[in-house]
């Protein structure tokens, strides 16, 4: 079965957590500490096999027994197979995507940076003229022959030198042959695509006239390099010196003979490298994990006396030694698995101040040295942990760390009645020893806390720890252990035992780090699961009281979703002066990247149009009619007041209208850092909550407003489409049939979904909040027709104000389209903006408005760009600063 290797101490959290603290494995599979899972047995004796299928067991307690005498011996089972088959390495997928991105970037740069690429090609061609033509032709022919012989030489050499591993070598060679065929096909496809479809500028950047043939040109891709490089990469050739020399000489000979340009050479190399990794990911690679015999041999070379190895989980073995020597718990480190997590770990390192350094940036030897150093430092500090017996390398892609076997159970395998105050205090004592020596663990999840048979706590999985850790990281360890223990025993016992060992000042200093982003991913998941389980337990709870009323159930403890607040309250009870303001752990937020990405996309789409259009739109904005410009500003400002009308009209409770107007203005600031339509919903819901309206009713009111807004939006669109089609001359777009066809298609799609039971259930689940929350709120609003009329009028007027703003912007730049056509343009563009994932609909709205103005309103490109730029300036850019001020003012007064 294809698996992805999990290295020892591999992280599971944004802060560098260790292996996920999930449920125990199946019967017979040992837990993280080396003990069997509840209800199962395990052994490391006899013939090596798969997890839970050991060979004949020795007598418990006898010399050489792989497990302690109090653990029952398993029933004999058939020996398991050695690691065979193929696995898909995530690193191959990462390299495939990187290669595709590099090919795309090369083609874009070749087209957009034509002067640079042409200049480089001209310089190279000028140097090539210095080489005599006969010599260049001979060198080109010889290098091409040598290049084609390299794969044959590599295959024969490997087959003759690896007789015992001939089957694995044949698998590698078949992968290389397939990759070479695909790379050659991709090179031919790119050649044909460039010749047939590419613009002349790109063809000129990738090719040059053939020497002596003025009408013919070189190939866009130097095709000889791609299949050879693909074969060598996919076949895992270990010899690199000779192939690199031949590839380099062939590339230089191609340049000297005038058969390729530098860009064509680069494309050939990229296509070969990308095809190789695409092949490896598609068909998989032979399992790189070492066989048990190789593992035992490596341990013998390290001075140990292993007899048998039994798989005990992903990349983990229990090894029995002879002569009464202690048994071993061996963890394998896989370079491929570490590299596969490079992107995720690098992002966590960039985002979080408390994240560990990505281990993919270390060499395998450096990773071994780091893990051993932290382990030795912990032992020197007096911490109970597994002792390292040996470290060794297993080829170029694997290594191992052999720990002395430590029987016991992890925290998640203990029953609730076994979690005594003595055990909790012991756990805090071990952390205190680490803190005293400034050693961080970074992942104190349940799987990292091992309890032996005597009830003593051991701290394991120190691979991501640090020596001389910063104060921030040390406090993060305290916050993590507080939460880990509180999930099992509650906030009161977790805090009480922590204060008893560390003191109230130290525990209080960790409060600013008690935030979800600073905790391990598995801990955040456990908090969410506990909250869902608590809500599910309360849903059917409560008996029937007098008169048939239901008496609500009373929880015995705070809801797990509020566990962090309960921990803070317990700490503040013992240390009232403790700081509670959260420390900023994030360096970079995803929404910041989203905003930057939206701006880049908008600039990428708009800037070429600004400079490519015949009429300069910037000059058109500068020459805008002042009267129409003033009317556009007035319409944009009025839209915030009408938006407040459309908001408060769907809330039965009385609201402060001035605060509601400021909240809509604050939405101009919020939508700059959130996708279109999302920020406004969240802001309005928060405003209603702070106004004293319960969350359920607040969400329902916002939902009613959204529902009415959608219906009125469609009605307005239909009305303006009708007006547009009835105008003299009509429109370039047959709009009414298009809208009717769209509605008919939506109806057919809805009927199709309703006819499929799984799809019908999915749709019913999505519409259930509408029937259970929004419709009852709407019925309540019907009792106040005046308020409902205000809401409907506000929803209509806000669209009309924005349509008027866009119309005035169009008139300000000297164009005179029909008002109905501008209204259709805005209503469609606004829908695109609400669906776009970019902040404020950046990029999507601008492109849609420009395109629709050109086609629907019959405007030229320069005028459309000028009108849209002016409209977005008035409705998106200029309101940001007043919106920020309104947001801050409402926050200071507790309205947000």
GROMACS .gro file of N, CA, C and O in nm, residues 808-887:
model
  320
  808UNK      N    1  -2.221   5.864  -1.376
  808UNK     CA    2  -2.159   5.998  -1.369
  808UNK      C    3  -2.010   5.991  -1.404
  808UNK      O    4  -1.955   6.083  -1.465
  809UNK      N    5  -1.943   5.882  -1.365
  809UNK     CA    6  -1.801   5.866  -1.400
  809UNK      C    7  -1.785   5.853  -1.551
  809UNK      O    8  -1.691   5.908  -1.610
  810UNK      N    9  -1.876   5.780  -1.614
  810UNK     CA   10  -1.870   5.766  -1.760
  810UNK      C   11  -1.895   5.901  -1.827
  810UNK      O   12  -1.824   5.938  -1.922
  811UNK      N   13  -1.994   5.976  -1.777
  811UNK     CA   14  -2.020   6.108  -1.835
  811UNK      C   15  -1.906   6.204  -1.807
  811UNK      O   16  -1.877   6.294  -1.888
  812UNK      N   17  -1.838   6.187  -1.692
  812UNK     CA   18  -1.729   6.278  -1.657
  812UNK      C   19  -1.611   6.265  -1.753
  812UNK      O   20  -1.537   6.362  -1.774
  813UNK      N   21  -1.592   6.147  -1.813
  813UNK     CA   22  -1.480   6.130  -1.907
  813UNK      C   23  -1.525   6.155  -2.051
  813UNK      O   24  -1.452   6.122  -2.145
  814UNK      N   25  -1.645   6.212  -2.068
  814UNK     CA   26  -1.687   6.256  -2.200
  814UNK      C   27  -1.763   6.155  -2.282
  814UNK      O   28  -1.774   6.172  -2.404
  815UNK      N   29  -1.817   6.050  -2.221
  815UNK     CA   30  -1.895   5.951  -2.297
  815UNK      C   31  -2.041   5.965  -2.258
  815UNK      O   32  -2.074   6.007  -2.148
  816UNK      N   33  -2.131   5.927  -2.349
  816UNK     CA   34  -2.274   5.944  -2.324
  816UNK      C   35  -2.349   5.814  -2.354
  816UNK      O   36  -2.429   5.807  -2.448
  817UNK      N   37  -2.330   5.711  -2.275
  817UNK     CA   38  -2.405   5.587  -2.297
  817UNK      C   39  -2.544   5.597  -2.235
  817UNK      O   40  -2.576   5.693  -2.162
  818UNK      N   41  -2.628   5.499  -2.262
  818UNK     CA   42  -2.760   5.493  -2.201
  818UNK      C   43  -2.748   5.452  -2.055
  818UNK      O   44  -2.662   5.371  -2.017
  819UNK      N   45  -2.835   5.510  -1.971
  819UNK     CA   46  -2.832   5.479  -1.828
  819UNK      C   47  -2.861   5.330  -1.805
  819UNK      O   48  -2.801   5.267  -1.719
  820UNK      N   49  -2.951   5.271  -1.884
  820UNK     CA   50  -2.984   5.130  -1.867
  820UNK      C   51  -2.865   5.041  -1.896
  820UNK      O   52  -2.843   4.940  -1.827
  821UNK      N   53  -2.785   5.075  -1.997
  821UNK     CA   54  -2.669   4.993  -2.028
  821UNK      C   55  -2.566   4.999  -1.916
  821UNK      O   56  -2.505   4.897  -1.880
  822UNK      N   57  -2.546   5.116  -1.857
  822UNK     CA   58  -2.452   5.128  -1.745
  822UNK      C   59  -2.504   5.050  -1.624
  822UNK      O   60  -2.427   4.987  -1.550
  823UNK      N   61  -2.638   5.054  -1.604
  823UNK     CA   62  -2.695   4.978  -1.493
  823UNK      C   63  -2.672   4.828  -1.509
  823UNK      O   64  -2.637   4.757  -1.414
  824UNK      N   65  -2.691   4.777  -1.630
  824UNK     CA   66  -2.666   4.634  -1.655
  824UNK      C   67  -2.520   4.601  -1.631
  824UNK      O   68  -2.485   4.498  -1.570
  825UNK      N   69  -2.431   4.689  -1.675
  825UNK     CA   70  -2.288   4.668  -1.654
  825UNK      C   71  -2.256   4.659  -1.505
  825UNK      O   72  -2.185   4.568  -1.460
  826UNK      N   73  -2.308   4.752  -1.427
  826UNK     CA   74  -2.277   4.752  -1.284
  826UNK      C   75  -2.335   4.630  -1.214
  826UNK      O   76  -2.269   4.567  -1.132
  827UNK      N   77  -2.459   4.596  -1.242
  827UNK     CA   78  -2.524   4.485  -1.171
  827UNK      C   79  -2.453   4.353  -1.199
  827UNK      O   80  -2.438   4.270  -1.108
  828UNK      N   81  -2.409   4.333  -1.322
  828UNK     CA   82  -2.335   4.211  -1.352
  828UNK      C   83  -2.196   4.216  -1.289
  828UNK      O   84  -2.148   4.118  -1.230
  829UNK      N   85  -2.128   4.330  -1.300
  829UNK     CA   86  -1.995   4.343  -1.241
  829UNK      C   87  -1.996   4.330  -1.090
  829UNK      O   88  -1.905   4.273  -1.030
  830UNK      N   89  -2.101   4.382  -1.024
  830UNK     CA   90  -2.112   4.370  -0.879
  830UNK      C   91  -2.131   4.224  -0.837
  830UNK      O   92  -2.077   4.178  -0.736
  831UNK      N   93  -2.207   4.147  -0.917
  831UNK     CA   94  -2.224   4.004  -0.888
  831UNK      C   95  -2.091   3.931  -0.901
  831UNK      O   96  -2.058   3.844  -0.820
  832UNK      N   97  -2.012   3.968  -1.000
  832UNK     CA   98  -1.879   3.908  -1.016
  832UNK      C   99  -1.791   3.940  -0.896
  832UNK      O  100  -1.717   3.856  -0.845
  833UNK      N  101  -1.800   4.066  -0.848
  833UNK     CA  102  -1.720   4.104  -0.732
  833UNK      C  103  -1.754   4.028  -0.607
  833UNK      O  104  -1.667   3.993  -0.528
  834UNK      N  105  -1.885   4.002  -0.584
  834UNK     CA  106  -1.925   3.925  -0.466
  834UNK      C  107  -1.879   3.780  -0.473
  834UNK      O  108  -1.858   3.716  -0.371
  835UNK      N  109  -1.866   3.727  -0.596
  835UNK     CA  110  -1.822   3.588  -0.611
  835UNK      C  111  -1.671   3.575  -0.613
  835UNK      O  112  -1.619   3.466  -0.587
  836UNK      N  113  -1.599   3.682  -0.643
  836UNK     CA  114  -1.453   3.674  -0.652
  836UNK      C  115  -1.392   3.656  -0.514
  836UNK      O  116  -1.437   3.717  -0.417
  837UNK      N  117  -1.284   3.574  -0.501
  837UNK     CA  118  -1.221   3.551  -0.371
  837UNK      C  119  -1.123   3.660  -0.331
  837UNK      O  120  -1.062   3.650  -0.224
  838UNK      N  121  -1.104   3.762  -0.414
  838UNK     CA  122  -1.006   3.865  -0.383
  838UNK      C  123  -1.070   3.977  -0.301
  838UNK      O  124  -1.191   4.002  -0.312
  839UNK      N  125  -0.993   4.047  -0.219
  839UNK     CA  126  -1.049   4.157  -0.139
  839UNK      C  127  -1.107   4.266  -0.227
  839UNK      O  128  -1.043   4.315  -0.320
  840UNK      N  129  -1.232   4.303  -0.196
  840UNK     CA  130  -1.298   4.406  -0.273
  840UNK      C  131  -1.324   4.368  -0.417
  840UNK      O  132  -1.354   4.455  -0.499
  841UNK      N  133  -1.311   4.238  -0.450
  841UNK     CA  134  -1.327   4.195  -0.588
  841UNK      C  135  -1.218   4.249  -0.679
  841UNK      O  136  -1.240   4.263  -0.800
  842UNK      N  137  -1.099   4.278  -0.622
  842UNK     CA  138  -0.991   4.337  -0.700
  842UNK      C  139  -0.957   4.249  -0.819
  842UNK      O  140  -0.943   4.128  -0.808
  843UNK      N  141  -0.942   4.310  -0.933
  843UNK     CA  142  -0.909   4.237  -1.054
  843UNK      C  143  -1.032   4.189  -1.126
  843UNK      O  144  -1.052   4.219  -1.245
  844UNK      N  145  -1.118   4.113  -1.057
  844UNK     CA  146  -1.236   4.056  -1.122
  844UNK      C  147  -1.336   4.165  -1.158
  844UNK      O  148  -1.388   4.170  -1.272
  845UNK      N  149  -1.369   4.255  -1.062
  845UNK     CA  150  -1.466   4.362  -1.088
  845UNK      C  151  -1.415   4.456  -1.198
  845UNK      O  152  -1.489   4.493  -1.290
  846UNK      N  153  -1.288   4.493  -1.187
  846UNK     CA  154  -1.233   4.589  -1.283
  846UNK      C  155  -1.237   4.534  -1.425
  846UNK      O  156  -1.281   4.601  -1.519
  847UNK      N  157  -1.193   4.410  -1.441
  847UNK     CA  158  -1.193   4.350  -1.575
  847UNK      C  159  -1.335   4.334  -1.627
  847UNK      O  160  -1.363   4.359  -1.745
  848UNK      N  161  -1.428   4.291  -1.539
  848UNK     CA  162  -1.566   4.272  -1.584
  848UNK      C  163  -1.629   4.404  -1.626
  848UNK      O  164  -1.698   4.412  -1.730
  849UNK      N  165  -1.610   4.509  -1.548
  849UNK     CA  166  -1.669   4.638  -1.583
  849UNK      C  167  -1.613   4.693  -1.713
  849UNK      O  168  -1.689   4.746  -1.797
  850UNK      N  169  -1.482   4.683  -1.731
  850UNK     CA  170  -1.422   4.734  -1.855
  850UNK      C  171  -1.475   4.658  -1.975
  850UNK      O  172  -1.515   4.717  -2.078
  851UNK      N  173  -1.476   4.524  -1.964
  851UNK     CA  174  -1.524   4.443  -2.077
  851UNK      C  175  -1.670   4.471  -2.109
  851UNK      O  176  -1.709   4.485  -2.227
  852UNK      N  177  -1.754   4.482  -2.007
  852UNK     CA  178  -1.896   4.504  -2.029
  852UNK      C  179  -1.924   4.644  -2.084
  852UNK      O  180  -2.015   4.663  -2.166
  853UNK      N  181  -1.848   4.743  -2.038
  853UNK     CA  182  -1.866   4.877  -2.093
  853UNK      C  183  -1.829   4.881  -2.241
  853UNK      O  184  -1.892   4.953  -2.320
  854UNK      N  185  -1.729   4.807  -2.279
  854UNK     CA  186  -1.689   4.804  -2.420
  854UNK      C  187  -1.797   4.741  -2.506
  854UNK      O  188  -1.823   4.787  -2.618
  855UNK      N  189  -1.858   4.633  -2.456
  855UNK     CA  190  -1.955   4.560  -2.539
  855UNK      C  191  -2.098   4.610  -2.521
  855UNK      O  192  -2.171   4.628  -2.619
  856UNK      N  193  -2.140   4.630  -2.396
  856UNK     CA  194  -2.279   4.668  -2.372
  856UNK      C  195  -2.304   4.816  -2.397
  856UNK      O  196  -2.407   4.854  -2.452
  857UNK      N  197  -2.209   4.902  -2.350
  857UNK     CA  198  -2.227   5.046  -2.366
  857UNK      C  199  -2.156   5.101  -2.488
  857UNK      O  200  -2.154   5.223  -2.508
  858UNK      N  201  -2.094   5.014  -2.569
  858UNK     CA  202  -2.030   5.055  -2.696
  858UNK      C  203  -1.923   5.161  -2.672
  858UNK      O  204  -1.913   5.259  -2.747
  859UNK      N  205  -1.841   5.145  -2.565
  859UNK     CA  206  -1.734   5.239  -2.537
  859UNK      C  207  -1.601   5.181  -2.584
  859UNK      O  208  -1.582   5.059  -2.587
  860UNK      N  209  -1.509   5.271  -2.621
  860UNK     CA  210  -1.376   5.225  -2.659
  860UNK      C  211  -1.296   5.191  -2.533
  860UNK      O  212  -1.332   5.227  -2.421
  861UNK      N  213  -1.186   5.121  -2.552
  861UNK     CA  214  -1.111   5.066  -2.439
  861UNK      C  215  -1.058   5.176  -2.346
  861UNK      O  216  -1.068   5.167  -2.225
  862UNK      N  217  -1.004   5.284  -2.403
  862UNK     CA  218  -0.948   5.389  -2.319
  862UNK      C  219  -1.053   5.457  -2.233
  862UNK      O  220  -1.032   5.481  -2.115
  863UNK      N  221  -1.170   5.488  -2.292
  863UNK     CA  222  -1.276   5.551  -2.214
  863UNK      C  223  -1.331   5.460  -2.107
  863UNK      O  224  -1.360   5.504  -1.995
  864UNK      N  225  -1.346   5.331  -2.138
  864UNK     CA  226  -1.395   5.237  -2.038
  864UNK      C  227  -1.297   5.225  -1.921
  864UNK      O  228  -1.337   5.223  -1.805
  865UNK      N  229  -1.168   5.218  -1.952
  865UNK     CA  230  -1.068   5.210  -1.845
  865UNK      C  231  -1.071   5.335  -1.758
  865UNK      O  232  -1.061   5.327  -1.635
  866UNK      N  233  -1.084   5.453  -1.820
  866UNK     CA  234  -1.086   5.577  -1.743
  866UNK      C  235  -1.208   5.582  -1.652
  866UNK      O  236  -1.198   5.619  -1.534
  867UNK      N  237  -1.325   5.543  -1.704
  867UNK     CA  238  -1.447   5.548  -1.622
  867UNK      C  239  -1.439   5.449  -1.506
  867UNK      O  240  -1.476   5.481  -1.393
  868UNK      N  241  -1.391   5.327  -1.533
  868UNK     CA  242  -1.380   5.227  -1.426
  868UNK      C  243  -1.276   5.268  -1.323
  868UNK      O  244  -1.297   5.252  -1.202
  869UNK      N  245  -1.164   5.324  -1.368
  869UNK     CA  246  -1.063   5.370  -1.273
  869UNK      C  247  -1.118   5.478  -1.181
  869UNK      O  248  -1.094   5.478  -1.059
  870UNK      N  249  -1.194   5.572  -1.237
  870UNK     CA  250  -1.253   5.677  -1.155
  870UNK      C  251  -1.358   5.621  -1.060
  870UNK      O  252  -1.365   5.659  -0.942
  871UNK      N  253  -1.440   5.527  -1.108
  871UNK     CA  254  -1.543   5.467  -1.024
  871UNK      C  255  -1.482   5.389  -0.908
  871UNK      O  256  -1.527   5.402  -0.793
  872UNK      N  257  -1.380   5.310  -0.935
  872UNK     CA  258  -1.316   5.232  -0.827
  872UNK      C  259  -1.241   5.323  -0.730
  872UNK      O  260  -1.230   5.293  -0.611
  873UNK      N  261  -1.192   5.436  -0.781
  873UNK     CA  262  -1.126   5.531  -0.692
  873UNK      C  263  -1.225   5.588  -0.591
  873UNK      O  264  -1.195   5.602  -0.472
  874UNK      N  265  -1.347   5.618  -0.636
  874UNK     CA  266  -1.447   5.678  -0.549
  874UNK      C  267  -1.513   5.576  -0.457
  874UNK      O  268  -1.555   5.611  -0.345
  875UNK      N  269  -1.527   5.452  -0.500
  875UNK     CA  270  -1.603   5.354  -0.421
  875UNK      C  271  -1.515   5.254  -0.347
  875UNK      O  272  -1.563   5.189  -0.254
  876UNK      N  273  -1.388   5.240  -0.384
  876UNK     CA  274  -1.302   5.140  -0.319
  876UNK      C  275  -1.184   5.202  -0.248
  876UNK      O  276  -1.155   5.168  -0.134
  877UNK      N  277  -1.115   5.296  -0.314
  877UNK     CA  278  -0.989   5.347  -0.260
  877UNK      C  279  -1.012   5.461  -0.162
  877UNK      O  280  -0.967   5.455  -0.046
  878UNK      N  281  -1.082   5.566  -0.204
  878UNK     CA  282  -1.098   5.683  -0.118
  878UNK      C  283  -1.174   5.654   0.012
  878UNK      O  284  -1.141   5.713   0.116
  879UNK      N  285  -1.274   5.565   0.014
  879UNK     CA  286  -1.344   5.540   0.142
  879UNK      C  287  -1.264   5.460   0.244
  879UNK      O  288  -1.311   5.442   0.357
  880UNK      N  289  -1.143   5.413   0.207
  880UNK     CA  290  -1.069   5.327   0.300
  880UNK      C  291  -1.030   5.403   0.426
  880UNK      O  292  -1.050   5.355   0.539
  881UNK      N  293  -0.974   5.522   0.413
  881UNK     CA  294  -0.930   5.598   0.530
  881UNK      C  295  -1.048   5.640   0.617
  881UNK      O  296  -1.045   5.618   0.740
  882UNK      N  297  -1.156   5.697   0.563
  882UNK     CA  298  -1.273   5.722   0.649
  882UNK      C  299  -1.331   5.594   0.709
  882UNK      O  300  -1.379   5.594   0.823
  883UNK      N  301  -1.327   5.486   0.633
  883UNK     CA  302  -1.376   5.359   0.687
  883UNK      C  303  -1.295   5.310   0.804
  883UNK      O  304  -1.349   5.258   0.902
  884UNK      N  305  -1.163   5.326   0.795
  884UNK     CA  306  -1.078   5.289   0.908
  884UNK      C  307  -1.109   5.374   1.030
  884UNK      O  308  -1.116   5.325   1.142
  885UNK      N  309  -1.130   5.505   1.008
  885UNK     CA  310  -1.165   5.591   1.120
  885UNK      C  311  -1.297   5.553   1.183
  885UNK      O  312  -1.311   5.550   1.306
  886UNK      N  313  -1.398   5.520   1.099
  886UNK     CA  314  -1.527   5.477   1.153
  886UNK      C  315  -1.514   5.345   1.228
  886UNK      O  316  -1.576   5.325   1.334
  887UNK      N  317  -1.434   5.254   1.175
  887UNK     CA  318  -1.413   5.125   1.241
  887UNK      C  319  -1.349   5.145   1.379
  887UNK      O  320  -1.393   5.085   1.479
   0.00000   0.00000   0.00000
